[in-house]
Backbone as ProteinMPNN parsed JSONL, in Angstrom:
{"seq_chain_A": "XXXXXXXXXXXXXXXXXXXXXXXXXXXXXXXXXXXXXXXXXXXXXXXXXXXXXXXXXXXXXXXXXXXXXXXXXXXXXXXXXXXXXXXXXXXXXXXXXXXXXXXXXXXXXXXXXXXXXXXXXXXXXXXXXXXXXXXXXXXXXXXXXXXXXXXXXXXXXXXXXXXXXXXXXXXXXXXXXX", "coords_chain_A": {"N_chain_A": [[-30.802, -174.131, -138.587], [-30.628, -172.442, -141.664], [-32.241, -169.709, -143.289], [-33.453, -169.354, -146.653], [-32.011, -166.974, -148.822], [-33.387, -163.758, -149.718], [-35.01, -163.122, -152.889], [-34.744, -160.544, -153.793], [-32.313, -159.033, -154.58], [-31.667, -160.298, -157.03], [-33.946, -159.729, -158.509], [-33.726, -156.965, -158.718], [-31.452, -156.726, -160.331], [-32.412, -157.949, -162.673], [-34.437, -156.131, -163.368], [-32.897, -153.838, -163.866], [-31.386, -154.692, -166.077], [-33.446, -155.021, -167.935], [-34.347, -152.37, -168.205], [-32.007, -151.211, -169.252], [-31.771, -152.563, -171.705], [-34.101, -151.655, -172.95], [-33.537, -148.925, -173.116], [-31.282, -148.969, -174.785], [-32.424, -149.915, -177.139], [-34.18, -147.835, -177.743], [-32.34, -145.777, -178.103], [-30.854, -146.539, -180.34], [-32.721, -146.413, -182.267], [-34.006, -148.625, -183.131], [-36.75, -150.819, -183.695], [-38.858, -151.816, -180.998], [-38.36, -154.992, -179.555], [-40.459, -157.837, -180.046], [-42.61, -158.833, -177.455], [-41.565, -161.513, -175.53], [-43.192, -164.441, -174.883], [-43.283, -165.961, -171.881], [-43.43, -169.02, -170.102], [-45.77, -169.456, -167.407], [-45.811, -169.81, -163.788], [-46.001, -173.139, -162.682], [-49.149, -174.521, -161.993], [-49.961, -175.767, -158.798], [-51.658, -177.983, -158.681], [-51.147, -179.214, -161.09], [-48.836, -180.556, -160.794], [-46.926, -183.407, -159.816], [-45.473, -184.409, -156.952], [-42.936, -186.308, -155.527], [-41.276, -188.382, -153.063], [-38.582, -190.412, -151.955], [-36.527, -193.062, -150.512], [-32.991, -192.386, -150.497], [-30.793, -194.053, -150.827], [-28.826, -193.743, -148.899], [-28.683, -193.448, -145.323], [-29.38, -190.883, -144.591], [-30.326, -189.487, -146.762], [-32.67, -188.34, -149.118], [-34.468, -188.853, -152.103], [-36.034, -186.719, -154.387], [-38.715, -185.855, -156.591], [-40.349, -184.159, -159.292], [-43.127, -183.944, -161.412], [-44.526, -182.632, -164.321], [-47.763, -182.754, -164.762], [-49.554, -181.406, -166.222], [-50.917, -179.89, -169.255], [-49.376, -178.028, -170.463], [-46.288, -176.221, -170.929], [-44.512, -175.042, -168.131], [-43.156, -173.235, -165.285], [-41.125, -173.941, -162.398], [-39.523, -173.147, -159.283], [-35.968, -173.186, -159.424], [-34.823, -174.282, -157.24], [-35.828, -176.756, -155.122], [-38.223, -176.446, -152.519], [-37.636, -177.493, -149.416], [-38.822, -178.389, -146.389], [-39.0, -178.934, -142.814], [-40.916, -180.64, -140.487], [-42.358, -178.637, -138.031], [-40.089, -177.036, -137.741], [-38.343, -173.991, -138.35], [-37.383, -172.484, -141.453], [-35.595, -173.771, -144.366], [-34.111, -176.402, -146.374], [-30.799, -175.761, -147.406], [-29.66, -174.663, -150.615], [-27.431, -176.496, -152.743], [-25.271, -176.119, -155.369], [-24.731, -172.99, -153.552], [-27.092, -170.845, -154.503], [-29.357, -168.335, -155.799], [-32.948, -168.007, -156.137], [-34.597, -169.022, -159.169], [-35.884, -169.648, -162.461], [-37.034, -172.875, -163.461], [-37.744, -174.732, -166.147], [-40.437, -176.823, -167.012], [-41.594, -179.023, -169.324], [-44.745, -180.261, -170.568], [-45.481, -183.32, -169.082], [-42.84, -183.739, -168.378], [-40.142, -184.669, -166.14], [-38.347, -183.762, -163.151], [-35.503, -183.922, -160.997], [-34.165, -184.097, -157.671], [-32.01, -184.154, -154.786], [-31.883, -184.616, -151.257], [-30.039, -183.978, -148.365], [-29.778, -184.787, -144.986], [-28.937, -184.641, -141.462], [-26.647, -187.11, -140.192], [-28.055, -190.068, -138.875], [-26.898, -190.854, -136.456], [-25.944, -188.572, -135.34], [-25.578, -186.123, -132.747], [-26.271, -183.518, -132.67], [-28.766, -181.052, -133.504], [-32.192, -181.636, -134.529], [-34.884, -184.025, -134.344], [-37.387, -184.943, -136.5], [-40.665, -186.019, -137.601], [-41.353, -185.898, -140.251], [-40.921, -184.573, -143.614], [-41.401, -181.867, -145.881], [-42.045, -181.132, -149.3], [-41.942, -178.752, -151.824], [-42.381, -177.772, -155.155], [-42.177, -175.202, -155.891], [-41.757, -172.119, -154.171], [-44.17, -170.797, -153.81], [-46.054, -172.712, -153.496], [-47.928, -175.043, -151.431], [-46.94, -177.604, -151.002], [-45.99, -181.104, -150.489], [-46.256, -183.428, -147.895], [-44.145, -185.851, -146.471], [-43.808, -188.794, -144.642], [-41.231, -189.759, -142.341], [-40.525, -192.467, -142.521], [-41.282, -193.061, -145.128], [-39.309, -191.888, -146.657], [-37.151, -193.425, -146.076], [-36.142, -193.145, -143.494], [-36.567, -194.412, -140.769], [-36.198, -193.917, -138.005], [-36.758, -191.293, -137.762], [-36.374, -187.982, -139.171], [-33.326, -186.598, -139.062], [-32.282, -183.457, -138.416], [-29.911, -181.148, -139.232], [-28.374, -178.543, -140.47], [-29.451, -179.036, -143.203], [-29.241, -179.891, -146.715], [-30.114, -179.306, -150.149], [-30.177, -180.325, -153.546], [-30.284, -178.556, -156.686], [-32.992, -178.682, -159.092], [-32.695, -181.335, -161.433], [-32.19, -182.974, -164.627], [-32.018, -185.71, -164.448], [-32.027, -188.546, -162.178], [-29.494, -189.499, -161.619], [-27.871, -187.257, -162.129], [-28.747, -185.541, -160.092], [-28.0, -187.057, -157.851], [-25.211, -187.037, -158.203], [-24.676, -184.297, -157.949], [-25.307, -183.947, -155.26], [-23.449, -185.66, -154.076], [-21.124, -184.302, -154.743], [-21.335, -182.081, -153.188], [-20.217, -180.134, -150.394], [-19.728, -181.428, -147.069]], "CA_chain_A": [[-31.097, -174.126, -139.99], [-30.609, -171.098, -142.218], [-33.301, -169.411, -144.24], [-33.032, -169.041, -148.008], [-31.933, -165.53, -149.007], [-34.436, -163.115, -150.49], [-34.683, -162.949, -154.299], [-34.775, -159.125, -154.143], [-31.173, -158.574, -155.38], [-31.771, -160.827, -158.389], [-35.008, -158.991, -159.183], [-33.197, -155.636, -159.025], [-30.567, -156.885, -161.492], [-33.261, -158.212, -163.844], [-35.093, -154.872, -163.734], [-31.88, -152.958, -164.441], [-31.071, -155.187, -167.419], [-34.59, -154.717, -168.784], [-34.311, -150.937, -168.495], [-30.853, -150.977, -170.107], [-32.102, -153.053, -173.041], [-35.102, -150.754, -173.523], [-32.847, -147.681, -173.436], [-30.43, -149.224, -175.944], [-33.301, -150.033, -178.298], [-34.674, -146.493, -178.047], [-31.207, -144.97, -178.528], [-30.42, -146.912, -181.681], [-33.821, -146.217, -183.192], [-34.55, -149.914, -183.541], [-38.098, -151.107, -183.213], [-38.786, -152.665, -179.814], [-38.542, -156.426, -179.817], [-41.746, -158.393, -179.649], [-42.572, -159.409, -176.117], [-41.426, -162.962, -175.547], [-44.114, -165.058, -173.944], [-42.627, -166.941, -171.031], [-44.425, -169.818, -169.376], [-46.03, -169.039, -166.037], [-45.546, -170.775, -162.726], [-46.845, -174.333, -162.751], [-50.143, -174.628, -160.927], [-49.61, -176.899, -157.933], [-52.496, -179.138, -159.018], [-50.613, -179.849, -162.296], [-47.559, -181.193, -160.474], [-46.861, -184.558, -158.93], [-44.224, -184.374, -156.187], [-42.677, -187.587, -154.858], [-40.046, -188.519, -152.282], [-38.241, -191.818, -151.724], [-35.198, -193.224, -149.933], [-31.926, -191.987, -151.41], [-29.649, -194.958, -150.846], [-28.069, -193.55, -147.665], [-29.628, -193.264, -144.213], [-29.743, -189.477, -144.396], [-30.577, -188.884, -148.071], [-33.954, -188.613, -149.773], [-34.581, -188.416, -153.503], [-37.333, -186.12, -154.66], [-38.977, -185.611, -158.013], [-41.564, -183.433, -159.654], [-43.57, -184.224, -162.775], [-45.549, -181.724, -164.823], [-48.895, -183.537, -165.26], [-50.403, -180.508, -166.986], [-50.801, -179.985, -170.707], [-48.593, -176.89, -170.943], [-44.989, -175.945, -170.321], [-44.6, -174.069, -167.048], [-41.911, -173.167, -164.532], [-41.048, -174.037, -160.942], [-38.255, -172.576, -158.854], [-34.882, -174.136, -159.668], [-34.487, -174.865, -155.942], [-37.004, -177.28, -154.428], [-38.38, -175.975, -151.147], [-37.721, -178.648, -148.526], [-38.953, -177.949, -145.003], [-39.041, -180.025, -141.849], [-42.04, -180.434, -139.574], [-42.243, -177.791, -136.834], [-38.844, -176.267, -137.699], [-38.297, -172.849, -139.254], [-36.35, -172.524, -142.477], [-35.634, -174.834, -145.372], [-32.795, -176.922, -146.742], [-29.961, -174.844, -148.19], [-29.305, -175.213, -151.926], [-26.039, -176.724, -153.136], [-24.445, -175.021, -154.875], [-25.516, -171.883, -153.0], [-27.579, -169.927, -155.534], [-30.661, -167.76, -155.537], [-34.085, -168.522, -156.883], [-34.616, -168.836, -160.614], [-36.879, -170.492, -163.124], [-36.698, -174.18, -164.033], [-38.859, -175.003, -167.048], [-40.9, -178.202, -167.156], [-42.56, -179.25, -170.395], [-45.814, -181.19, -170.197], [-45.015, -184.69, -168.935], [-41.423, -183.805, -168.019], [-39.756, -184.911, -164.753], [-37.108, -183.169, -162.643], [-35.06, -184.681, -159.835], [-33.259, -183.456, -156.724], [-31.69, -184.985, -153.632], [-31.822, -183.883, -149.996], [-29.229, -184.632, -147.331], [-29.996, -184.303, -143.628], [-27.863, -185.078, -140.562], [-26.484, -188.545, -139.97], [-28.93, -190.493, -137.779], [-26.128, -191.008, -135.22], [-25.521, -187.246, -134.875], [-26.201, -185.664, -131.501], [-26.706, -182.141, -132.877], [-29.961, -180.858, -134.308], [-33.532, -182.049, -134.119], [-35.462, -185.167, -135.044], [-38.786, -184.705, -136.831], [-41.265, -187.214, -138.188], [-41.697, -185.728, -141.664], [-40.392, -183.443, -144.369], [-42.321, -181.421, -146.925], [-41.371, -180.711, -150.521], [-42.721, -177.951, -152.771], [-41.607, -177.494, -156.366], [-42.074, -173.748, -155.992], [-42.056, -171.58, -152.841], [-45.547, -170.33, -153.739], [-46.911, -173.884, -153.299], [-47.981, -175.616, -150.082], [-46.063, -178.764, -150.986], [-46.471, -182.418, -150.089], [-45.545, -183.907, -146.716], [-43.779, -187.264, -146.511], [-43.381, -189.348, -143.361], [-39.823, -190.149, -142.301], [-40.387, -193.849, -142.997], [-41.431, -193.047, -146.583], [-38.029, -191.495, -147.265], [-36.098, -194.327, -145.614], [-35.565, -192.702, -142.225], [-37.542, -194.907, -139.799], [-35.976, -193.336, -136.67], [-37.046, -189.872, -137.877], [-35.486, -187.176, -140.004], [-32.383, -185.858, -138.218], [-32.076, -182.193, -139.116], [-28.82, -180.262, -138.826], [-27.877, -177.929, -141.699], [-29.823, -179.858, -144.362], [-28.983, -179.317, -148.032], [-30.834, -179.871, -151.287], [-29.649, -179.955, -154.858], [-31.23, -177.917, -157.59], [-33.645, -179.679, -159.947], [-31.86, -181.869, -162.506], [-32.917, -183.755, -165.626], [-31.965, -187.142, -164.143], [-31.693, -188.909, -160.794], [-28.033, -189.617, -161.538], [-27.314, -185.904, -162.037], [-29.051, -185.047, -158.747], [-27.139, -187.804, -156.928], [-23.837, -186.547, -158.377], [-24.612, -182.948, -157.365], [-25.281, -184.086, -153.794], [-22.157, -186.272, -153.733], [-20.095, -183.281, -154.92], [-21.567, -180.99, -152.226], [-19.451, -180.284, -149.15], [-20.471, -181.835, -145.896]], "C_chain_A": [[-31.129, -172.689, -140.477], [-31.749, -170.928, -143.21], [-32.709, -169.076, -145.593], [-33.031, -167.53, -148.174], [-33.07, -165.021, -149.89], [-34.029, -162.971, -151.949], [-34.606, -161.486, -154.727], [-33.561, -158.665, -154.943], [-31.247, -159.074, -156.821], [-32.84, -160.082, -159.173], [-34.52, -157.598, -159.576], [-32.288, -155.695, -160.249], [-31.395, -157.105, -162.759], [-33.946, -156.928, -164.314], [-34.108, -153.921, -164.396], [-31.526, -153.398, -165.861], [-32.201, -154.885, -168.396], [-34.592, -153.25, -169.172], [-33.153, -150.602, -169.433], [-31.154, -151.411, -171.538], [-33.106, -152.13, -173.712], [-34.446, -149.436, -173.948], [-31.974, -147.855, -174.678], [-31.261, -149.293, -177.211], [-33.797, -148.653, -178.716], [-33.55, -145.618, -178.601], [-30.818, -145.277, -179.965], [-31.525, -146.725, -182.714], [-34.421, -147.525, -183.684], [-35.949, -150.083, -182.98], [-37.985, -152.016, -181.993], [-39.065, -154.123, -180.19], [-39.925, -156.856, -179.367], [-41.597, -158.988, -178.261], [-42.518, -160.928, -176.237], [-42.348, -163.531, -174.482], [-43.383, -166.146, -173.171], [-43.7, -167.747, -170.314], [-44.571, -169.321, -167.942], [-45.659, -170.129, -165.045], [-46.515, -171.94, -162.846], [-47.901, -174.284, -161.644], [-49.828, -175.871, -160.091], [-50.407, -178.149, -158.286], [-51.999, -179.874, -160.27], [-49.331, -180.628, -162.031], [-47.755, -182.42, -159.583], [-45.484, -184.538, -158.269], [-44.104, -185.694, -155.448], [-41.387, -187.508, -154.058], [-39.849, -189.998, -151.978], [-36.875, -191.894, -151.05], [-34.116, -192.935, -150.973], [-30.693, -192.868, -151.401], [-28.722, -194.823, -149.654], [-29.075, -193.237, -146.568], [-30.087, -191.826, -144.026], [-29.974, -188.738, -145.718], [-31.952, -189.301, -148.575], [-33.872, -188.114, -151.205], [-35.978, -187.843, -153.689], [-37.473, -185.905, -156.164], [-40.25, -184.809, -158.157], [-41.858, -183.756, -161.112], [-44.656, -183.227, -163.145], [-46.642, -182.581, -165.457], [-49.876, -182.678, -166.069], [-50.183, -180.679, -168.479], [-50.021, -178.826, -171.318], [-47.238, -176.833, -170.253], [-45.185, -174.875, -169.253], [-43.285, -174.101, -166.273], [-42.156, -173.384, -163.041], [-39.752, -173.342, -160.554], [-37.161, -173.615, -159.067], [-34.407, -174.814, -158.389], [-35.762, -175.444, -155.337], [-37.049, -176.724, -153.007], [-38.613, -177.192, -150.264], [-37.728, -178.125, -147.095], [-39.153, -179.166, -144.104], [-40.058, -179.692, -140.772], [-41.629, -179.677, -138.318], [-40.919, -177.032, -136.703], [-38.934, -175.113, -138.693], [-37.195, -173.055, -140.277], [-36.51, -173.692, -143.427], [-34.208, -175.295, -145.663], [-32.084, -175.909, -147.628], [-29.638, -175.458, -149.549], [-27.799, -175.416, -152.077], [-26.013, -176.925, -154.638], [-25.313, -173.875, -154.363], [-25.855, -170.854, -154.079], [-28.913, -169.357, -155.093], [-31.735, -168.41, -156.386], [-33.95, -168.214, -158.362], [-35.609, -169.804, -161.208], [-36.276, -171.804, -163.611], [-37.918, -174.581, -164.851], [-39.147, -176.491, -167.134], [-41.911, -178.265, -168.292], [-43.633, -180.204, -169.89], [-45.26, -182.609, -170.178], [-43.574, -184.829, -168.471], [-41.238, -183.979, -166.513], [-38.511, -184.096, -164.429], [-36.797, -183.86, -161.321], [-34.116, -183.85, -158.975], [-32.99, -184.45, -155.596], [-31.52, -184.085, -152.418], [-30.971, -184.678, -149.016], [-29.5, -183.962, -145.99], [-28.828, -184.793, -142.769], [-27.817, -186.598, -140.485], [-27.368, -188.944, -138.786], [-28.211, -190.664, -136.432], [-25.709, -189.663, -134.625], [-26.257, -186.864, -133.595], [-26.682, -184.222, -131.617], [-28.031, -182.133, -133.64], [-31.229, -181.383, -133.67], [-33.928, -183.298, -134.886], [-36.941, -184.864, -135.245], [-39.34, -185.933, -137.544], [-41.657, -187.061, -139.653], [-40.912, -184.577, -142.284], [-41.399, -183.11, -145.456], [-41.517, -180.894, -148.101], [-42.367, -179.935, -151.378], [-41.826, -177.654, -153.962], [-41.39, -176.007, -156.564], [-42.437, -173.173, -154.628], [-43.478, -171.041, -152.707], [-46.539, -171.472, -153.49], [-46.864, -174.355, -151.846], [-47.055, -176.82, -149.956], [-46.758, -180.029, -150.515], [-45.617, -182.881, -148.915], [-45.348, -185.411, -146.81], [-43.313, -187.69, -145.122], [-41.913, -189.78, -143.454], [-39.631, -191.565, -142.839], [-40.489, -193.935, -144.514], [-40.117, -192.723, -147.278], [-36.856, -192.292, -146.704], [-35.426, -193.918, -144.325], [-36.501, -193.11, -141.084], [-37.377, -194.353, -138.383], [-36.276, -191.842, -136.656], [-36.028, -189.178, -138.759], [-34.623, -186.342, -139.064], [-31.968, -184.602, -138.981], [-30.969, -181.385, -138.46], [-28.162, -179.777, -140.114], [-28.177, -178.821, -142.925], [-29.537, -179.122, -145.671], [-29.831, -180.023, -149.088], [-30.139, -179.45, -152.572], [-30.699, -179.137, -155.587], [-31.962, -179.031, -158.332], [-32.689, -180.063, -161.074], [-32.709, -182.719, -163.435], [-32.915, -185.253, -165.334], [-31.66, -187.356, -162.665], [-30.177, -188.953, -160.614], [-27.382, -188.242, -161.396], [-27.566, -185.303, -160.651], [-28.171, -185.741, -157.714], [-25.698, -187.291, -156.996], [-23.689, -185.155, -157.733], [-24.555, -183.031, -155.848], [-23.948, -184.686, -153.346], [-21.016, -185.256, -153.811], [-20.204, -182.142, -153.902], [-20.736, -181.212, -150.969], [-20.35, -180.801, -148.024], [-20.502, -183.264, -145.7]], "O_chain_A": [[-31.612, -171.806, -139.767], [-32.163, -171.876, -143.878], [-31.59, -168.571, -145.678], [-33.957, -166.863, -147.714], [-33.633, -165.76, -150.698], [-32.859, -162.73, -152.245], [-34.42, -161.208, -155.911], [-33.748, -157.951, -155.928], [-30.915, -158.329, -157.743], [-32.671, -159.826, -160.366], [-34.863, -157.103, -160.65], [-32.345, -154.815, -161.108], [-31.108, -156.513, -163.799], [-34.026, -156.666, -165.514], [-34.446, -153.267, -165.382], [-31.382, -152.559, -166.751], [-31.952, -154.533, -169.549], [-34.814, -152.915, -170.336], [-33.317, -149.775, -170.331], [-30.823, -150.695, -172.483], [-32.989, -151.848, -174.905], [-34.76, -148.895, -175.008], [-31.936, -146.97, -175.533], [-30.847, -148.781, -178.252], [-33.83, -148.336, -179.905], [-33.793, -144.797, -179.486], [-30.486, -144.367, -180.726], [-31.282, -146.867, -183.913], [-35.27, -147.515, -184.576], [-36.28, -149.55, -181.921], [-37.119, -152.889, -181.949], [-39.906, -154.416, -181.041], [-40.486, -156.301, -178.421], [-40.566, -159.58, -177.938], [-43.315, -161.542, -176.946], [-42.283, -163.14, -173.317], [-42.922, -167.131, -173.748], [-44.754, -167.217, -169.962], [-43.616, -168.829, -167.342], [-45.248, -171.226, -165.424], [-47.707, -171.747, -163.084], [-47.573, -174.031, -160.485], [-49.467, -176.912, -160.639], [-49.883, -179.259, -158.2], [-52.376, -181.023, -160.498], [-48.799, -181.283, -162.928], [-48.632, -182.453, -158.72], [-44.459, -184.639, -158.944], [-45.057, -186.148, -154.815], [-40.517, -186.682, -154.334], [-40.81, -190.74, -151.772], [-36.144, -190.904, -151.017], [-34.291, -193.199, -152.163], [-29.648, -192.47, -151.916], [-27.903, -195.711, -149.416], [-30.194, -192.809, -146.851], [-31.093, -191.585, -143.359], [-29.835, -187.517, -145.786], [-32.342, -190.464, -148.471], [-33.275, -187.073, -151.477], [-36.968, -188.401, -153.215], [-36.49, -185.791, -156.895], [-41.104, -184.784, -157.271], [-40.95, -183.832, -161.94], [-45.592, -183.003, -162.378], [-46.468, -183.081, -166.569], [-50.902, -183.171, -166.539], [-49.376, -181.5, -168.915], [-50.003, -178.655, -172.537], [-47.067, -177.333, -169.141], [-45.936, -173.92, -169.45], [-42.404, -174.905, -166.575], [-43.216, -173.065, -162.502], [-38.961, -172.984, -161.427], [-37.409, -174.809, -158.904], [-33.675, -175.802, -158.44], [-36.696, -174.692, -155.061], [-36.008, -176.554, -152.372], [-39.654, -177.843, -150.349], [-36.769, -177.499, -146.644], [-39.436, -180.269, -144.57], [-40.056, -178.594, -140.217], [-40.67, -180.043, -137.639], [-40.655, -176.442, -135.656], [-39.536, -175.251, -139.758], [-36.195, -173.717, -140.002], [-37.437, -174.494, -143.308], [-33.235, -174.661, -145.253], [-32.697, -175.282, -148.492], [-29.367, -176.656, -149.63], [-27.0, -174.61, -151.6], [-26.679, -177.83, -155.14], [-26.495, -173.793, -154.698], [-24.994, -170.088, -154.51], [-29.522, -169.835, -154.136], [-31.457, -169.253, -157.239], [-33.272, -167.264, -158.754], [-36.117, -170.685, -160.515], [-35.151, -171.838, -164.109], [-39.007, -174.75, -164.302], [-38.244, -177.311, -167.302], [-42.964, -177.631, -168.227], [-43.436, -180.882, -168.881], [-44.641, -183.051, -171.146], [-43.128, -185.943, -168.196], [-42.049, -183.511, -165.714], [-37.717, -183.777, -165.315], [-37.695, -184.322, -160.618], [-33.367, -183.011, -159.478], [-33.673, -185.467, -155.479], [-31.072, -182.944, -152.53], [-31.149, -185.885, -148.852], [-29.458, -182.738, -145.87], [-27.841, -185.302, -143.298], [-28.824, -187.276, -140.688], [-27.419, -188.221, -137.791], [-28.851, -190.623, -135.381], [-25.175, -189.621, -133.516], [-27.412, -187.237, -133.392], [-27.424, -183.75, -130.756], [-28.366, -183.094, -134.333], [-31.326, -181.55, -132.454], [-33.376, -183.591, -135.947], [-37.661, -184.567, -134.291], [-38.587, -186.778, -138.028], [-42.227, -187.979, -140.241], [-40.331, -183.739, -141.594], [-42.158, -183.973, -145.898], [-40.456, -180.293, -147.932], [-43.482, -180.392, -151.627], [-40.651, -177.323, -153.798], [-40.512, -175.6, -157.324], [-43.346, -173.689, -153.979], [-43.95, -170.845, -151.587], [-47.729, -171.226, -153.295], [-45.898, -174.103, -151.127], [-46.451, -177.027, -148.904], [-47.945, -180.028, -150.19], [-44.394, -182.741, -148.94], [-46.261, -186.151, -147.179], [-42.503, -187.001, -144.501], [-41.428, -190.123, -144.531], [-38.658, -191.824, -143.547], [-39.851, -194.792, -145.127], [-39.846, -193.229, -148.367], [-35.702, -191.885, -146.84], [-34.279, -194.288, -144.073], [-37.158, -192.254, -140.492], [-38.349, -194.328, -137.628], [-36.069, -191.186, -135.635], [-34.962, -189.718, -139.053], [-35.132, -185.477, -138.351], [-31.376, -184.683, -140.057], [-31.066, -180.989, -137.298], [-27.462, -180.543, -140.775], [-27.258, -179.296, -143.593], [-29.583, -177.893, -145.729], [-30.209, -181.184, -148.93], [-29.584, -178.355, -152.666], [-31.849, -179.042, -155.157], [-31.593, -180.199, -158.214], [-31.966, -179.218, -161.602], [-33.811, -183.135, -163.078], [-33.717, -185.993, -165.903], [-31.115, -186.483, -161.99], [-29.645, -188.507, -159.598], [-26.439, -188.083, -160.621], [-26.694, -184.632, -160.1], [-27.652, -185.093, -156.805], [-25.043, -187.132, -155.966], [-22.697, -184.879, -157.058], [-23.83, -182.264, -155.214], [-23.384, -184.257, -152.339], [-20.057, -185.333, -153.043], [-19.283, -181.336, -153.766], [-20.567, -182.349, -150.527], [-21.568, -180.623, -148.044], [-21.102, -183.742, -144.737]]}, "name": "protein", "num_of_chains": 1, "seq": "XXXXXXXXXXXXXXXXXXXXXXXXXXXXXXXXXXXXXXXXXXXXXXXXXXXXXXXXXXXXXXXXXXXXXXXXXXXXXXXXXXXXXXXXXXXXXXXXXXXXXXXXXXXXXXXXXXXXXXXXXXXXXXXXXXXXXXXXXXXXXXXXXXXXXXXXXXXXXXXXXXXXXXXXXXXXXXXXXX"}
């Protein structure tokens, strides 16, 4: 299993763009723009994370719901880990971390694909964990809960980004190589 790349390059680009915008504003003599208030990271206690069978023996559907009373953000890539194994599912398409905004009461959906249960490569574990943001501990789901009664077979697992509908998450996984 591969680890998710560090967000450091994206942060460096964001910092450079911020400095460039500030310099342009100072150069043109324009008044600095009002600071835009962005929502903060969703507190884990405000989120409900669920997992269920995904219609295939090696697919799980996951969802997150903002049960809080404010708009907040989670990472656009759900963090899916597998009991006693290092690393997390790779995002498809392969992208870096970023913000995904959830309004109060809003749902987001993703899908996770693991190895075929008949595969001889990889490992078999009895659970997977899902966190809506890498700063959260996440929720652990037994293999049987996600429709994998013989265990979760792990070999280069992939996860979609969060989507507005289950159908969009299913399509993104269907379009992913592998």
